Amino acid sequence: MNELLEQFAAAYAAREETLPGFAEGRSGLHYPAAFLFIGDRASEAALALTELNARKYDNAEGIAYFQVADADLAQDGLDRHRQAVRFRWDAFRGRSPQENRLRRETHRAFLDPDADHLYELNRALRRSSRMLSESGRLFTSFDRLHLSVVVHADDVMNVLTPEISLLAGAVFGQSFKSVQTDLYVLVSDQEQSDSFGYSSSVGVSFLRELDLMQRPEYSFSAPLQVTENRLTIDVSHAPSPLFDLVYILSDKNERGIASPGGLRGGYEIICHAHLLKNRRREVGSAEEQPLEGLKSGAGEYNNSSFKSGLSDESGRRGLASGGFSRVTRPDRSIALAVLYHFARGLNMRMREIPETPAAEQLSRMELDRPHMRERAERLAPDEGRLEDMNGIMSSSVSYSSIRRMTLYEAEETLFGKAAESFFRGNFEAEVQRGMAEADIGRGLRRYAARAAEEDARYGLYRIAAWSDPSESANAAPAALLERMREAMLELDGTKAELDRLYGGIVEDQPFKKALLRDSQNVRNFVRYFFEQVYGLKLRILRLETEIELYRRYEDALTALHAQYKSMIRRVEHLEERLLRAAEYSAKSADDYIGQNLMPYYGRVVETLMRDAEDRRGRDYYFEERRLGDLAALIAERPEDAYGSGIPGSEAGGLRSAAASSVVSANGSAGSTRLASDESYRSSPPGTGRLSYPGGVLSGINEAGLPPASAGERRLLERLAELCSRELLGADPLVQTYEEELLRRANVAVEYENRETMTKEDLFRILYRKLEERAAINLRLFDYTQEHRHEEKYFFGDANGEFMRYALNEEETSRIYRVGYVHERRSDGVEKLNLMGGFHIEDLMYYRNGRVYYDAYIKAGYEFHAIDEKTLPEI
């Protein structure tokens, strides 16, 4: 259920990105790019960056991804990415090394001349290099490769960072004139409360080595290249810093506040920092023309200038970090809010059942007295069968002997128990047999199914309401009981009439009498007796049958009510699930971007629905080609017992339904396409989650709700398809982020009677939010350190009102470099803050972990592959 909701929301977001004016102007990379991930811990970053790059760059399909990981790493989406190569390595060939030498032994195993993994690693890197070569047409220049290395500080395999980075650079460098390498180090500060000691010591070990790698005198040489004949060739690095830039990115910002998305912000920084450095510039484009209020050249990123800003007087190059934030239309949250309000609107319409008198309900369900009498008459033999009773053998008695008897005495004298026995065997038994064989509720169920199908708007709720057995309901069961009481009163009267008839005297009865013809009078009496007495008994039998039918139909109505009430509960459960998903997603959009989202889109959806009904009829949404027979959708089906009830293709069907066709406000259909399925690359098939923040699966609480039924999933799929086709392409839902946020900000004006927010008020708030949330993703001991160098960049439409406002605000009092990247989009603005100039000793992560590192070293742990004395003291 939640996967369907995630796919629906992601499909809408992907569709919005393809609309003209929203994000068709994705940035492009100038030079080819490769991302190198070292260690198992970097797997999450690898998956996230394939998704982020695909959404950010128009030539992302040419980017190569390579990961070196442990042989036991489970398969995921990276293994299926067509531009990715994952090299799995069993460092110790099944044996388990001691933890106190694990890092050092990992390095030794990597350089083991007797092992074959270096040969296989060379082959894998050459395969990745071939992928890059085949994508040359996608890039403006093929002279340089931008290589981004991503490691976790506390991953043991980061001990191989120099070897793997230089080997990759050497292999890739055979296809390019130069390879420029940056390093991104991911630090998990939040985990220190649960995992400290050893992991902190590993992190400190790597940072000490990193400080050495970035020294101007650092050099390296090792036999890392291996030919097809197993010949080794040295890979060397002349004295200089190993990496062009080193970014340290944490899951806590410089104020010590933990990020709810973990390292997700760090992945965004990697994606956008790479774009700054490797951006394709279009001649004559907006970014070539400095905007009003900015100094000439202030809008461009200059890598040399940024690096020089990181160096101190001694020439020691500092490290860098960054902060990232965005203001965008919360498309996924909007999609879920619209879907919920659409489902709620349909449910409200279905609940507005027209008032129908209970007597009319009975009549329409064929449960009124005429229909019940007809059923009773069909079950009992007709009056003609009473003629057969005249053939019953009687005693040879004279008329004179019985003429002063009561009819009861006369029957006993003439037939004994034979007449009564005949009636029981030929009349009562036939009724009992018919009642036993009859499926009493079948006709009722058929009527209900037909009514629900023919009246898609009210059918389901109407049948549930009409069959409600509660005393307070003005429904068929209460009226049925009233009819049963009427039949019971009639039965009592008929029985009293029979008693009176039985008590009458034979000669007083109005049958034809003949003088001096005794036997003829007996025969005439017998014929009269059966016609009158057993005629009344047949009438009593039919009334008793009618009363029994009332009882059974009462039970059938109760069962029908339970069936249809159960279906309504499923509809209500689905509505509640949609509400929870929408509310959670709106909250995840953040406290400002998600404000008023539910009430605003409640009004928008209701307006759109009423407009469509005014133009095309009140039952527009309930026509067969739209919602159709709700009961048939939500009802249990035989196949549901053997599985989910939703074939594996249905998730894809929902995705295509949500993205394939959109109907605009004027009713015209326009086709769209899902942008290369980027929205679904964030998790491999079967994992059951997407990685984007605020995803439904990441926080929706369904406590108290039963598991979703197959019927609910069928209904959700139909609702999602309808919502995509009928609502999501309408004009009120196709707005720039500025218009959308401003309208939402003012949605409560009418009933709160407050002043309307102006566009300038909104821009001021958005500008402040962007800056607050772009805090540097790293905790430093003193984040105002002496050599702090800052640069700030905006990504968005340079001609947009908010971009101009933000850039001018930055320009008025800035003490740092400000720039922008022009992208033809109107779905939002992103901000990347860069900060650098600090060193390893400035990191709180290093300062806190050094205590554990020293303790472990003292206890005999060996973390480094090189002599610890050769490392610079920090």
C-alpha angles and dihedrals in degrees: 000000000000091000089057090051092048091050092048092051093044092048091054091048091049091048091052090054090059096050117107110263097017109080109328089121099073115169122254133216118242098205128032115270136208130188119209118196119194120200137005093278090066093063094094090051090049093054093044094049094050086057097042094046092048090054095043106042128055090209096042091124087076095058116107123218124199129178131185108204144155119284090242095058109125119240118260141159094301090066089059097045109112093220096044132093121189118196112202116199130191099207098184102029095237099318122113115232121209115270093232090066101026097113095045093044090050089059093047091049090052092056094042105134092205094058123087100214095096089059091050091046090053090051092049092049091050089052089054090046089053089054089054092049092052091055096055094114090065095065133067094227132020097192098098137035121211107213118193116194117200123193138160115238093226098043110113091217091065086086084082095055097111094045098046094041094050093043090051090047091050094049094044091042091068088072097041137050091231140005118212112199129200126183125217114194116196117209122194103205093163091063093060091088091061104024117036138134106045097031091047089050091052089051093050090047091055093046091053090051091046090055088056093046091056096050115112090237096052114127133169141189131173138151096255106137113083124192127213087265090055093252113150126223125194120246110210137190120199119224106291139094109301095224129044091220132003119205121193110201125184138184089238124066127228090272090058094250114144118234113237089215093055110215093348090106089053091056089051089052092051091051095048097039089054089050092053091053099041105031124147110231119208114218110246093012123142094261090060089063113067110230122242111277095029126101117246112279093008092117098065131083114232114195095197091051092049092050093049089052089058096056124089129211092277091058093246107146115231129220127250138220136174149204128220136196138160141197111208141148102274091234097173091049090046091052092051093045092050091047091051095047090046091053090045091049092052091047092050090052092049091050093056093088114177114247111261123182112245091238090057090048089056092047094050091048089046092240098120121113098266091056093042092049089049090053091048091050091051091052095049125060114260126251092266090073089065087073088068090065090068087074093063111118112250134194117267098251129144125244090239090060094056103030093093093045127099116251089252091055092043091054090050091049096046103037109007103201096333098098093047091047091049090052092050094047098043104030112021094038091051090052091049091048091050092048091050093051097042121100093216097189098044096090090045092051091048091051091049093049092047093047092049091049096046094044105040092169101057105005100098096042093039094056090047091049095044092050095048107130097195116119093234093058119096088218144130098270092062091046090047091055089050090054089048090054089051090052091048091053090049089049092053090050092049092049090050089050090052091051090051091049093049089051094053123104117254097232091049092061117105099242124126112275126196125204117245092355102110100169092047090054091052091051091047090050093048091051090048092045095055093043094050107029099036090036086062090045089053089050090050090049091052092048090049088049090049090051091049089050089053090053092048094046088049088058090044090052090049090051091046090050091051090050095049094038088054090053090049089051089055090052090049092047089053090050089051092048090051090049092052092046092048094046093047092048092048091052091047090056084071132259095285107029089049097044118129089357096134099045093042095052090041088064094041093052094045091050092049092047094049092047091053091048092048091053100038108022137283093271094050096121093046098057118122094257091053122037095341121166104008093182092056090050097049099036122103114261129202091245090056089073091063099052145332093312089232116092118229090254093061094082088056089044090056091048093052091043090054095046107028104067135023127179116212125220092270091054099252116138121231125186123226134177134223108252101250090303091281090148091065100046093083093089134020120251113278098023090103099220143080122217101224116115116263093023114167094241094050096070118352111128115212096178110149095024120104119237113285113266126225088251091057090051091050091050092047091053091051092046092048092050091048093046092051093047100040107030118014094069096049120118097252088059096049103073137129115259089251094055093041095050093045093051091047092048089056098042093103097049095099099058101028093047094218129144117280115254112243125219091251090053089052093048091050091053093045092048091052092046092051092052095044093051095045091067112146111274096230137077114230127185088236113011091188091060119162098255097043109147119191137190128174128200135187124208118203146068106335089202093053118111096236094048090054090047093050095046092049091048090052091047096054098067108004126142093182137063115278125198144156142210114219114224124173096237138117100190096091152306129266129203128204119191115196123197130175147150098094126117138217093272090058093063117102086208089060095043093050095043096046090075091059093041093055091047093051092046089051089050091057102264114151112207104160129076090206130053108287090221090066090061116095112252112246 
